PDB file of C-alpha atoms in Angstrom:
ATOM      1  CA  MET A   1     142.394  94.454 126.636  1.00  0.00           C
ATOM      2  CA  SER A   2     139.163  94.392 128.120  1.00  0.00           C
ATOM      3  CA  ASP A   3     140.279  98.407 129.231  1.00  0.00           C
ATOM      4  CA  LYS A   4     140.393  98.909 125.687  1.00  0.00           C
ATOM      5  CA  ARG A   5     137.241  97.869 125.338  1.00  0.00           C
ATOM      6  CA  ILE A   6     135.816  99.982 128.097  1.00  0.00           C
ATOM      7  CA  LEU A   7     137.242 102.852 126.631  1.00  0.00           C
ATOM      8  CA  ASP A   8     135.494 102.043 123.081  1.00  0.00           C
ATOM      9  CA  ALA A   9     132.633 101.865 123.895  1.00  0.00           C
ATOM     10  CA  LEU A  10     132.337 104.926 125.984  1.00  0.00           C
ATOM     11  CA  PHE A  11     134.629 106.723 123.496  1.00  0.00           C
ATOM     12  CA  GLN A  12     131.278 105.706 120.970  1.00  0.00           C
ATOM     13  CA  LYS A  13     129.044 106.814 122.681  1.00  0.00           C
ATOM     14  CA  LYS A  14     130.336 110.336 123.114  1.00  0.00           C
ATOM     15  CA  CYS A  15     130.827 109.846 126.565  1.00  0.00           C
ATOM     16  CA  LEU A  16     134.849 110.691 126.175  1.00  0.00           C
ATOM     17  CA  SER A  17     135.973 113.419 123.575  1.00  0.00           C
ATOM     18  CA  LYS A  18     138.498 112.502 121.632  1.00  0.00           C
ATOM     19  CA  SER A  19     141.499 113.639 122.920  1.00  0.00           C
ATOM     20  CA  ASP A  20     140.215 112.752 126.757  1.00  0.00           C
ATOM     21  CA  TYR A  21     140.246 108.714 124.931  1.00  0.00           C
ATOM     22  CA  ILE A  22     143.672 109.263 123.153  1.00  0.00           C
ATOM     23  CA  CYS A  23     144.911 110.305 126.731  1.00  0.00           C
ATOM     24  CA  LEU A  24     142.502 107.383 128.396  1.00  0.00           C
ATOM     25  CA  LEU A  25     144.019 104.966 126.240  1.00  0.00           C
ATOM     26  CA  ASP A  26     148.273 105.977 126.376  1.00  0.00           C
ATOM     27  CA  LYS A  27     147.685 105.758 130.300  1.00  0.00           C
ATOM     28  CA  TYR A  28     145.644 102.254 130.263  1.00  0.00           C
ATOM     29  CA  CYS A  29     147.179 100.904 127.541  1.00  0.00           C
ATOM     30  CA  PRO A  30     149.790 101.148 126.704  1.00  0.00           C
ATOM     31  CA  ARG A  31     151.664  99.118 123.128  1.00  0.00           C
ATOM     32  CA  ASN A  32     153.852  96.719 123.153  1.00  0.00           C
ATOM     33  CA  GLU A  33     156.273  98.123 121.037  1.00  0.00           C
ATOM     34  CA  ARG A  34     158.117  94.950 120.730  1.00  0.00           C
ATOM     35  CA  ASP A  35     154.638  93.475 119.285  1.00  0.00           C
ATOM     36  CA  PHE A  36     154.210  96.010 116.892  1.00  0.00           C
ATOM     37  CA  TRP A  37     157.722  96.174 115.414  1.00  0.00           C
ATOM     38  CA  SER A  38     157.759  92.339 115.052  1.00  0.00           C
ATOM     39  CA  ARG A  39     154.583  92.735 112.951  1.00  0.00           C
ATOM     40  CA  CYS A  40     155.796  95.239 111.145  1.00  0.00           C
ATOM     41  CA  LEU A  41     159.074  93.329 110.642  1.00  0.00           C
ATOM     42  CA  LEU A  42     157.028  90.191 109.673  1.00  0.00           C
ATOM     43  CA  ALA A  43     154.829  92.108 106.868  1.00  0.00           C
ATOM     44  CA  VAL A  44     158.323  93.988 105.979  1.00  0.00           C
ATOM     45  CA  GLY A  45     159.572  90.280 105.586  1.00  0.00           C
ATOM     46  CA  SER A  46     157.059  89.010 103.911  1.00  0.00           C
ATOM     47  CA  GLY A  47     156.398  91.314 101.266  1.00  0.00           C
ATOM     48  CA  LEU A  48     160.210  91.223 100.198  1.00  0.00           C
ATOM     49  CA  VAL A  49     159.851  87.545  99.997  1.00  0.00           C
ATOM     50  CA  LEU A  50     157.250  87.575  97.410  1.00  0.00           C
ATOM     51  CA  ALA A  51     158.556  90.503  95.714  1.00  0.00           C
ATOM     52  CA  GLY A  52     161.620  88.134  95.378  1.00  0.00           C
ATOM     53  CA  ILE A  53     159.948  85.050  94.172  1.00  0.00           C
ATOM     54  CA  VAL A  54     157.631  87.339  91.365  1.00  0.00           C
ATOM     55  CA  CYS A  55     160.750  89.020  90.327  1.00  0.00           C
ATOM     56  CA  PHE A  56     162.755  84.784  89.893  1.00  0.00           C
ATOM     57  CA  PHE A  57     159.924  84.015  87.612  1.00  0.00           C
ATOM     58  CA  ALA A  58     160.295  87.493  85.780  1.00  0.00           C
ATOM     59  CA  ALA A  59     164.102  86.648  85.348  1.00  0.00           C
ATOM     60  CA  ASN A  60     164.370  83.582  84.653  1.00  0.00           C
ATOM     61  CA  TRP A  61     160.890  83.126  82.195  1.00  0.00           C
ATOM     62  CA  SER A  62     162.796  81.557  79.529  1.00  0.00           C
ATOM     63  CA  ARG A  63     165.078  79.056  81.313  1.00  0.00           C
ATOM     64  CA  LEU A  64     161.968  77.856  83.126  1.00  0.00           C
ATOM     65  CA  GLY A  65     160.434  74.916  81.294  1.00  0.00           C
ATOM     66  CA  ASP A  66     156.888  74.597  81.685  1.00  0.00           C
ATOM     67  CA  VAL A  67     156.313  72.041  84.412  1.00  0.00           C
ATOM     68  CA  LEU A  68     158.250  73.738  86.495  1.00  0.00           C
ATOM     69  CA  LYS A  69     156.255  77.693  85.425  1.00  0.00           C
ATOM     70  CA  LEU A  70     152.912  75.637  86.560  1.00  0.00           C
ATOM     71  CA  GLY A  71     154.586  73.353  89.649  1.00  0.00           C
ATOM     72  CA  LEU A  72     156.603  75.651  91.512  1.00  0.00           C
ATOM     73  CA  PRO A  73     153.367  78.526  92.193  1.00  0.00           C
ATOM     74  CA  LEU A  74     151.573  75.606  92.905  1.00  0.00           C
ATOM     75  CA  ALA A  75     153.762  73.789  95.152  1.00  0.00           C
ATOM     76  CA  GLY A  76     154.304  77.233  97.156  1.00  0.00           C
ATOM     77  CA  LEU A  77     149.940  77.513  97.322  1.00  0.00           C
ATOM     78  CA  VAL A  78     150.452  74.160  99.189  1.00  0.00           C
ATOM     79  CA  GLY A  79     153.215  75.576 101.670  1.00  0.00           C
ATOM     80  CA  CYS A  80     151.241  78.238 102.508  1.00  0.00           C
ATOM     81  CA  GLY A  81     147.642  76.254 102.855  1.00  0.00           C
ATOM     82  CA  LEU A  82     149.962  74.007 104.970  1.00  0.00           C
ATOM     83  CA  GLY A  83     152.120  76.607 107.122  1.00  0.00           C
ATOM     84  CA  ALA A  84     148.378  78.271 107.493  1.00  0.00           C
ATOM     85  CA  PHE A  85     147.234  75.587 108.972  1.00  0.00           C
ATOM     86  CA  TRP A  86     150.700  74.397 111.509  1.00  0.00           C
ATOM     87  CA  LYS A  87     150.122  78.141 112.817  1.00  0.00           C
ATOM     88  CA  GLY A  88     146.447  78.720 112.936  1.00  0.00           C
ATOM     89  CA  LEU A  89     144.663  81.783 111.860  1.00  0.00           C
ATOM     90  CA  GLU A  90     143.952  83.474 114.585  1.00  0.00           C
ATOM     91  CA  LYS A  91     148.231  84.309 114.633  1.00  0.00           C
ATOM     92  CA  THR A  92     150.065  86.354 112.673  1.00  0.00           C
ATOM     93  CA  SER A  93     152.530  83.804 110.924  1.00  0.00           C
ATOM     94  CA  ALA A  94     149.385  82.684 109.785  1.00  0.00           C
ATOM     95  CA  GLN A  95     148.363  85.187 108.027  1.00  0.00           C
ATOM     96  CA  ALA A  96     151.436  86.210 106.396  1.00  0.00           C
ATOM     97  CA  PHE A  97     151.242  82.447 104.530  1.00  0.00           C
ATOM     98  CA  VAL A  98     147.430  83.295 103.905  1.00  0.00           C
ATOM     99  CA  PHE A  99     148.430  86.729 101.846  1.00  0.00           C
ATOM    100  CA  GLY A 100     151.208  84.287 100.881  1.00  0.00           C
ATOM    101  CA  ALA A 101     149.013  81.888  98.983  1.00  0.00           C
ATOM    102  CA  ALA A 102     147.244  85.391  97.817  1.00  0.00           C
ATOM    103  CA  VAL A 103     150.021  86.631  95.571  1.00  0.00           C
ATOM    104  CA  LEU A 104     150.994  83.262  94.608  1.00  0.00           C
ATOM    105  CA  LEU A 105     147.421  82.568  92.950  1.00  0.00           C
ATOM    106  CA  GLY A 106     148.186  85.683  91.074  1.00  0.00           C
ATOM    107  CA  VAL A 107     151.387  83.746  89.861  1.00  0.00           C
ATOM    108  CA  PHE A 108     149.781  80.988  88.706  1.00  0.00           C
ATOM    109  CA  TRP A 109     147.258  82.557  86.673  1.00  0.00           C
ATOM    110  CA  ALA A 110     149.574  84.656  85.335  1.00  0.00           C
ATOM    111  CA  VAL A 111     152.024  81.799  84.326  1.00  0.00           C
ATOM    112  CA  PHE A 112     148.826  79.701  82.886  1.00  0.00           C
ATOM    113  CA  GLY A 113     148.332  82.841  80.308  1.00  0.00           C
ATOM    114  CA  GLN A 114     151.307  82.575  79.228  1.00  0.00           C
ATOM    115  CA  VAL A 115     151.838  79.015  79.186  1.00  0.00           C
ATOM    116  CA  TYR A 116     148.844  78.254  77.308  1.00  0.00           C
ATOM    117  CA  GLN A 117     148.219  81.478  75.767  1.00  0.00           C
ATOM    118  CA  THR A 118     144.579  82.425  76.460  1.00  0.00           C
ATOM    119  CA  GLY A 119     144.782  85.560  74.045  1.00  0.00           C
ATOM    120  CA  ALA A 120     142.682  87.222  77.231  1.00  0.00           C
ATOM    121  CA  PHE A 121     142.910  90.697  77.758  1.00  0.00           C
ATOM    122  CA  VAL A 122     144.588  92.096  80.811  1.00  0.00           C
ATOM    123  CA  TYR A 123     141.944  92.899  82.771  1.00  0.00           C
ATOM    124  CA  GLU A 124     140.193  89.166  82.704  1.00  0.00           C
ATOM    125  CA  PHE A 125     143.506  88.265  84.318  1.00  0.00           C
ATOM    126  CA  PHE A 126     141.989  90.226  87.191  1.00  0.00           C
ATOM    127  CA  ALA A 127     139.049  89.330  87.420  1.00  0.00           C
ATOM    128  CA  VAL A 128     140.211  85.884  87.791  1.00  0.00           C
ATOM    129  CA  TRP A 129     142.525  86.407  90.582  1.00  0.00           C
ATOM    130  CA  VAL A 130     139.199  88.235  92.056  1.00  0.00           C
ATOM    131  CA  LEU A 131     136.821  85.433  92.242  1.00  0.00           C
ATOM    132  CA  CYS A 132     139.945  83.053  93.549  1.00  0.00           C
ATOM    133  CA  LEU A 133     140.173  85.657  96.244  1.00  0.00           C
ATOM    134  CA  LEU A 134     137.028  85.708  97.869  1.00  0.00           C
ATOM    135  CA  PRO A 135     136.881  82.576  99.548  1.00  0.00           C
ATOM    136  CA  LEU A 136     140.168  83.035 100.719  1.00  0.00           C
ATOM    137  CA  CYS A 137     139.367  85.803 102.510  1.00  0.00           C
ATOM    138  CA  LEU A 138     136.163  84.568 103.739  1.00  0.00           C
ATOM    139  CA  LEU A 139     138.185  81.357 105.420  1.00  0.00           C
ATOM    140  CA  ALA A 140     141.256  83.593 106.501  1.00  0.00           C
ATOM    141  CA  ARG A 141     138.673  86.487 107.760  1.00  0.00           C
ATOM    142  CA  ASN A 142     141.553  89.156 107.302  1.00  0.00           C
ATOM    143  CA  LYS A 143     140.710  92.618 106.590  1.00  0.00           C
ATOM    144  CA  TRP A 144     143.759  93.537 104.789  1.00  0.00           C
ATOM    145  CA  LEU A 145     142.901  90.959 102.951  1.00  0.00           C
ATOM    146  CA  TRP A 146     139.706  92.213 101.645  1.00  0.00           C
ATOM    147  CA  LEU A 147     140.984  95.260 101.065  1.00  0.00           C
ATOM    148  CA  VAL A 148     143.983  93.765  98.330  1.00  0.00           C
ATOM    149  CA  THR A 149     140.789  92.633  96.788  1.00  0.00           C
ATOM    150  CA  PHE A 150     138.743  95.341  96.506  1.00  0.00           C
ATOM    151  CA  TYR A 151     141.347  97.062  95.199  1.00  0.00           C
ATOM    152  CA  LEU A 152     142.326  94.392  92.427  1.00  0.00           C
ATOM    153  CA  ALA A 153     138.731  94.417  91.581  1.00  0.00           C
ATOM    154  CA  VAL A 154     139.617  98.254  91.087  1.00  0.00           C
ATOM    155  CA  ILE A 155     142.232  97.537  88.399  1.00  0.00           C
ATOM    156  CA  TYR A 156     140.333  95.548  86.573  1.00  0.00           C
ATOM    157  CA  TRP A 157     137.260  98.015  86.804  1.00  0.00           C
ATOM    158  CA  LEU A 158     139.862 100.312  85.215  1.00  0.00           C
ATOM    159  CA  ASN A 159     141.306  98.553  82.502  1.00  0.00           C
ATOM    160  CA  ARG A 160     138.059  96.711  81.838  1.00  0.00           C
ATOM    161  CA  ASN A 161     136.562 100.698  81.080  1.00  0.00           C
ATOM    162  CA  ASP A 162     139.849 102.541  80.092  1.00  0.00           C
ATOM    163  CA  SER A 163     138.151 104.458  77.996  1.00  0.00           C
ATOM    164  CA  PHE A 164     136.038 106.027  80.370  1.00  0.00           C
ATOM    165  CA  LEU A 165     138.911 108.560  81.695  1.00  0.00           C
ATOM    166  CA  TRP A 166     138.516 111.023  79.244  1.00  0.00           C
ATOM    167  CA  ASP A 167     134.841 109.973  77.813  1.00  0.00           C
ATOM    168  CA  LEU A 168     132.126 111.908  78.958  1.00  0.00           C
ATOM    169  CA  GLN A 169     130.163 108.806  77.092  1.00  0.00           C
ATOM    170  CA  HIS A 170     131.333 106.289  79.847  1.00  0.00           C
ATOM    171  CA  GLY A 171     130.963 108.564  82.790  1.00  0.00           C
ATOM    172  CA  TRP A 172     128.471 105.811  84.081  1.00  0.00           C
ATOM    173  CA  ALA A 173     132.378 103.458  84.407  1.00  0.00           C
ATOM    174  CA  TRP A 174     133.113 106.455  86.738  1.00  0.00           C
ATOM    175  CA  LEU A 175     129.868 106.290  88.857  1.00  0.00           C
ATOM    176  CA  VAL A 176     129.922 102.739  89.401  1.00  0.00           C
ATOM    177  CA  LEU A 177     133.638 103.194  90.941  1.00  0.00           C
ATOM    178  CA  VAL A 178     132.381 105.919  92.767  1.00  0.00           C
ATOM    179  CA  LEU A 179     129.538 103.790  94.276  1.00  0.00           C
ATOM    180  CA  GLY A 180     130.796 100.542  94.675  1.00  0.00           C
ATOM    181  CA  GLY A 181     133.977 102.459  96.752  1.00  0.00           C
ATOM    182  CA  SER A 182     131.603 104.466  99.202  1.00  0.00           C
ATOM    183  CA  ALA A 183     129.706 101.598  99.960  1.00  0.00           C
ATOM    184  CA  VAL A 184     133.070  99.406 100.512  1.00  0.00           C
ATOM    185  CA  TRP A 185     133.935 103.024 102.671  1.00  0.00           C
ATOM    186  CA  ALA A 186     130.247 102.396 104.175  1.00  0.00           C
ATOM    187  CA  VAL A 187     131.045  98.849 105.335  1.00  0.00           C
ATOM    188  CA  ALA A 188     134.117  99.089 107.117  1.00  0.00           C
ATOM    189  CA  CYS A 189     133.490 102.311 108.622  1.00  0.00           C
ATOM    190  CA  TRP A 190     129.398 100.299 110.235  1.00  0.00           C
ATOM    191  CA  GLU A 191     132.191  97.358 110.900  1.00  0.00           C
ATOM    192  CA  LYS A 192     134.745  99.207 113.299  1.00  0.00           C
ATOM    193  CA  ALA A 193     137.611  98.479 111.012  1.00  0.00           C
ATOM    194  CA  GLY A 194     139.386 101.586 112.531  1.00  0.00           C
ATOM    195  CA  ILE A 195     140.469 104.571 111.416  1.00  0.00           C
ATOM    196  CA  GLY A 196     143.607 103.159 110.193  1.00  0.00           C
ATOM    197  CA  PHE A 197     142.651 101.042 107.761  1.00  0.00           C
ATOM    198  CA  GLU A 198     139.527 103.197 106.680  1.00  0.00           C
ATOM    199  CA  ARG A 199     141.939 105.983 105.257  1.00  0.00           C
ATOM    200  CA  PHE A 200     143.207 102.583 102.592  1.00  0.00           C
ATOM    201  CA  ILE A 201     139.651 103.006 101.143  1.00  0.00           C
ATOM    202  CA  TRP A 202     138.914 107.167 101.071  1.00  0.00           C
ATOM    203  CA  VAL A 203     142.422 108.285 100.487  1.00  0.00           C
ATOM    204  CA  PRO A 204     143.368 106.252  97.557  1.00  0.00           C
ATOM    205  CA  LEU A 205     139.368 106.088  96.670  1.00  0.00           C
ATOM    206  CA  GLY A 206     139.115 110.110  96.846  1.00  0.00           C
ATOM    207  CA  ILE A 207     142.291 110.683  95.017  1.00  0.00           C
ATOM    208  CA  GLY A 208     140.581 109.038  92.349  1.00  0.00           C
ATOM    209  CA  VAL A 209     137.194 110.590  92.537  1.00  0.00           C
ATOM    210  CA  TRP A 210     138.474 114.088  92.467  1.00  0.00           C
ATOM    211  CA  VAL A 211     141.739 113.567  89.714  1.00  0.00           C
ATOM    212  CA  GLU A 212     139.090 111.492  86.946  1.00  0.00           C
ATOM    213  CA  GLY A 213     135.959 113.913  88.275  1.00  0.00           C
ATOM    214  CA  GLY A 214     138.259 116.766  87.704  1.00  0.00           C
ATOM    215  CA  LEU A 215     139.378 115.448  84.620  1.00  0.00           C
ATOM    216  CA  ILE A 216     135.369 114.863  83.017  1.00  0.00           C
ATOM    217  CA  MET A 217     134.447 117.706  84.500  1.00  0.00           C
ATOM    218  CA  ALA A 218     137.101 119.449  81.897  1.00  0.00           C
ATOM    219  CA  ASP A 219     136.199 117.823  79.442  1.00  0.00           C
ATOM    220  CA  GLY A 220     131.992 118.472  80.614  1.00  0.00           C
ATOM    221  CA  LEU A 221     133.667 122.102  80.418  1.00  0.00           C
ATOM    222  CA  SER A 222     134.447 122.508  77.446  1.00  0.00           C
ATOM    223  CA  ARG A 223     131.794 120.940  75.799  1.00  0.00           C
ATOM    224  CA  GLY A 224     129.094 123.701  77.145  1.00  0.00           C
ATOM    225  CA  ASN A 225     127.053 120.298  79.519  1.00  0.00           C
ATOM    226  CA  ILE A 226     127.466 119.018  82.805  1.00  0.00           C
ATOM    227  CA  PRO A 227     126.530 115.546  83.214  1.00  0.00           C
ATOM    228  CA  PHE A 228     124.504 113.938  85.819  1.00  0.00           C
ATOM    229  CA  TYR A 229     126.871 112.523  86.851  1.00  0.00           C
ATOM    230  CA  LEU A 230     129.392 115.480  88.711  1.00  0.00           C
ATOM    231  CA  THR A 231     126.768 115.671  91.107  1.00  0.00           C
ATOM    232  CA  VAL A 232     127.354 112.719  92.161  1.00  0.00           C
ATOM    233  CA  ALA A 233     131.032 113.455  92.928  1.00  0.00           C
ATOM    234  CA  TRP A 234     130.180 116.621  94.110  1.00  0.00           C
ATOM    235  CA  ALA A 235     127.310 114.309  96.824  1.00  0.00           C
ATOM    236  CA  PHE A 236     130.856 111.777  97.161  1.00  0.00           C
ATOM    237  CA  TRP A 237     132.892 115.109  98.226  1.00  0.00           C
ATOM    238  CA  LEU A 238     130.085 116.363 100.915  1.00  0.00           C
ATOM    239  CA  GLY A 239     129.258 113.041 102.216  1.00  0.00           C
ATOM    240  CA  GLN A 240     133.297 113.186 102.742  1.00  0.00           C
ATOM    241  CA  THR A 241     133.068 116.539 104.665  1.00  0.00           C
ATOM    242  CA  LEU A 242     130.542 116.174 106.537  1.00  0.00           C
ATOM    243  CA  ALA A 243     132.033 112.365 107.725  1.00  0.00           C
ATOM    244  CA  SER A 244     134.676 114.305 109.090  1.00  0.00           C
ATOM    245  CA  LEU A 245     133.030 117.239 110.491  1.00  0.00           C
ATOM    246  CA  ILE A 246     130.871 114.619 112.761  1.00  0.00           C
ATOM    247  CA  ARG A 247     133.823 111.655 113.003  1.00  0.00           C
ATOM    248  CA  LYS A 248     136.396 114.564 113.645  1.00  0.00           C
ATOM    249  CA  GLU A 249     138.617 112.922 111.433  1.00  0.00           C
ATOM    250  CA  THR A 250     141.021 116.190 110.564  1.00  0.00           C
ATOM    251  CA  VAL A 251     143.197 113.684 107.599  1.00  0.00           C
ATOM    252  CA  LEU A 252     139.815 113.300 105.776  1.00  0.00           C
ATOM    253  CA  LEU A 253     138.502 117.007 105.715  1.00  0.00           C
ATOM    254  CA  GLY A 254     141.604 117.715 104.864  1.00  0.00           C
ATOM    255  CA  TRP A 255     141.970 115.501 101.964  1.00  0.00           C
ATOM    256  CA  CYS A 256     138.403 117.107 101.064  1.00  0.00           C
ATOM    257  CA  LEU A 257     139.572 120.836 101.663  1.00  0.00           C
ATOM    258  CA  LEU A 258     142.482 120.215  99.404  1.00  0.00           C
ATOM    259  CA  GLY A 259     140.321 118.121  96.750  1.00  0.00           C
ATOM    260  CA  LEU A 260     137.637 121.230  96.599  1.00  0.00           C
ATOM    261  CA  ALA A 261     140.668 123.584  96.445  1.00  0.00           C
ATOM    262  CA  GLY A 262     141.674 121.734  93.053  1.00  0.00           C
ATOM    263  CA  TRP A 263     138.333 121.139  91.433  1.00  0.00           C
ATOM    264  CA  LEU A 264     137.740 125.325  92.622  1.00  0.00           C
ATOM    265  CA  SER A 265     141.211 125.993  90.609  1.00  0.00           C
ATOM    266  CA  LEU A 266     140.271 124.037  87.853  1.00  0.00           C
ATOM    267  CA  LEU A 267     136.991 125.914  87.419  1.00  0.00           C
ATOM    268  CA  ILE A 268     138.763 128.927  86.921  1.00  0.00           C
ATOM    269  CA  PHE A 269     140.673 128.891  85.056  1.00  0.00           C
ATOM    270  CA  ASP A 270     138.637 128.142  82.120  1.00  0.00           C
ATOM    271  CA  ASP A 271     138.362 131.960  82.816  1.00  0.00           C
ATOM    272  CA  LEU A 272     141.511 132.717  83.419  1.00  0.00           C
ATOM    273  CA  GLU A 273     144.041 130.727  81.411  1.00  0.00           C
ATOM    274  CA  ASN A 274     144.971 133.874  79.213  1.00  0.00           C
ATOM    275  CA  ARG A 275     146.186 134.962  82.570  1.00  0.00           C
ATOM    276  CA  ILE A 276     147.955 132.236  84.443  1.00  0.00           C
ATOM    277  CA  VAL A 277     149.736 134.916  86.876  1.00  0.00           C
ATOM    278  CA  LEU A 278     146.482 135.658  88.679  1.00  0.00           C
ATOM    279  CA  TRP A 279     145.197 131.542  87.976  1.00  0.00           C
ATOM    280  CA  LEU A 280     148.612 130.613  89.897  1.00  0.00           C
ATOM    281  CA  LEU A 281     147.831 133.880  92.850  1.00  0.00           C
ATOM    282  CA  ILE A 282     143.610 132.135  93.351  1.00  0.00           C
ATOM    283  CA  SER A 283     145.056 128.990  93.314  1.00  0.00           C
ATOM    284  CA  GLY A 284     147.145 129.162  96.015  1.00  0.00           C
ATOM    285  CA  VAL A 285     145.423 131.807  98.325  1.00  0.00           C
ATOM    286  CA  LEU A 286     142.956 128.732  97.649  1.00  0.00           C
ATOM    287  CA  PHE A 287     144.954 125.820  98.476  1.00  0.00           C
ATOM    288  CA  VAL A 288     146.363 127.977 101.695  1.00  0.00           C
ATOM    289  CA  LEU A 289     143.082 128.651 103.052  1.00  0.00           C
ATOM    290  CA  ALA A 290     142.258 124.524 102.411  1.00  0.00           C
ATOM    291  CA  GLY A 291     145.889 124.343 104.803  1.00  0.00           C
ATOM    292  CA  VAL A 292     144.543 126.853 107.595  1.00  0.00           C
ATOM    293  CA  GLY A 293     140.806 125.272 107.757  1.00  0.00           C
ATOM    294  CA  THR A 294     142.485 122.029 107.889  1.00  0.00           C
ATOM    295  CA  TYR A 295     145.042 123.377 110.977  1.00  0.00           C
ATOM    296  CA  TRP A 296     142.219 124.530 112.565  1.00  0.00           C
ATOM    297  CA  PHE A 297     140.312 121.924 112.606  1.00  0.00           C
ATOM    298  CA  TRP A 298     142.969 119.868 114.225  1.00  0.00           C
ATOM    299  CA  ARG A 299     143.795 122.491 116.995  1.00  0.00           C
ATOM    300  CA  ARG A 300     139.928 122.565 118.378  1.00  0.00           C
ATOM    301  CA  VAL A 301     139.676 118.400 117.842  1.00  0.00           C
ATOM    302  CA  ARG A 302     142.922 118.621 119.931  1.00  0.00           C
ATOM    303  CA  GLY A 303     141.178 120.978 122.278  1.00  0.00           C
ATOM    304  CA  VAL A 304     144.665 122.888 121.773  1.00  0.00           C
ATOM    305  CA  LYS A 305     144.641 126.808 122.781  1.00  0.00           C
TER     306      LYS A 305
END
């Protein structure tokens, strides 16, 4: 572990190129394959068990009394809490119990709403779930649980403002999503959460920004105006592109170039909608150029000649 910390420090200070860092990491810090696959199987097994619990409630809902409907998730929460305490939060098995508790919290509030017919909107369920997960995140100090909580908050925001997807009057809600997601990505970079972890933030976030930005752009073009918040979308794209070049992150640059190709294709569609073949040809060229640019950058980063 000490060798890896030394290599990480040298790489952060730019004393090593990315290719040299990867080479030395493979040489002096080989991955424990058994430990890696053990973690993967634990994650898959935990996910299947939790999915089975959710499906059990869905399949047997009409046959369960109110006491069982509310008692079983609470019993599972107590069991997960005891399991995490028994194993110790620093162990992977304890973190699996923590994720089990996080899912059972959602199951309990869903059951609670159905039993008592609270009349709440669906998005309010996600708001309560997120609020209950925050103390658990602080206690467990698990970055992946923070990530799950973040996306549950995104689901709440999307459902809370479901009309902003197509309506220029609700562009502020989309703007909050862009700025909030960018802030989360910046925190992950600042905390050095890891490239793999960061991709689970900016890939879905980038898709959301580009897709929703494209829909709003199409609406704005049809009305003859481009509102201010679309400028933020371009700023978001530019920020990700610059970050990918500085950090030599090929995957991020590839998403940025593909997003740019898609946006340009959308822009020219308004002028070429009566000439579909020409539009398809130009769009194809744009996406090919995006792929070629990504491949060229990958070769530069890897030092391939």
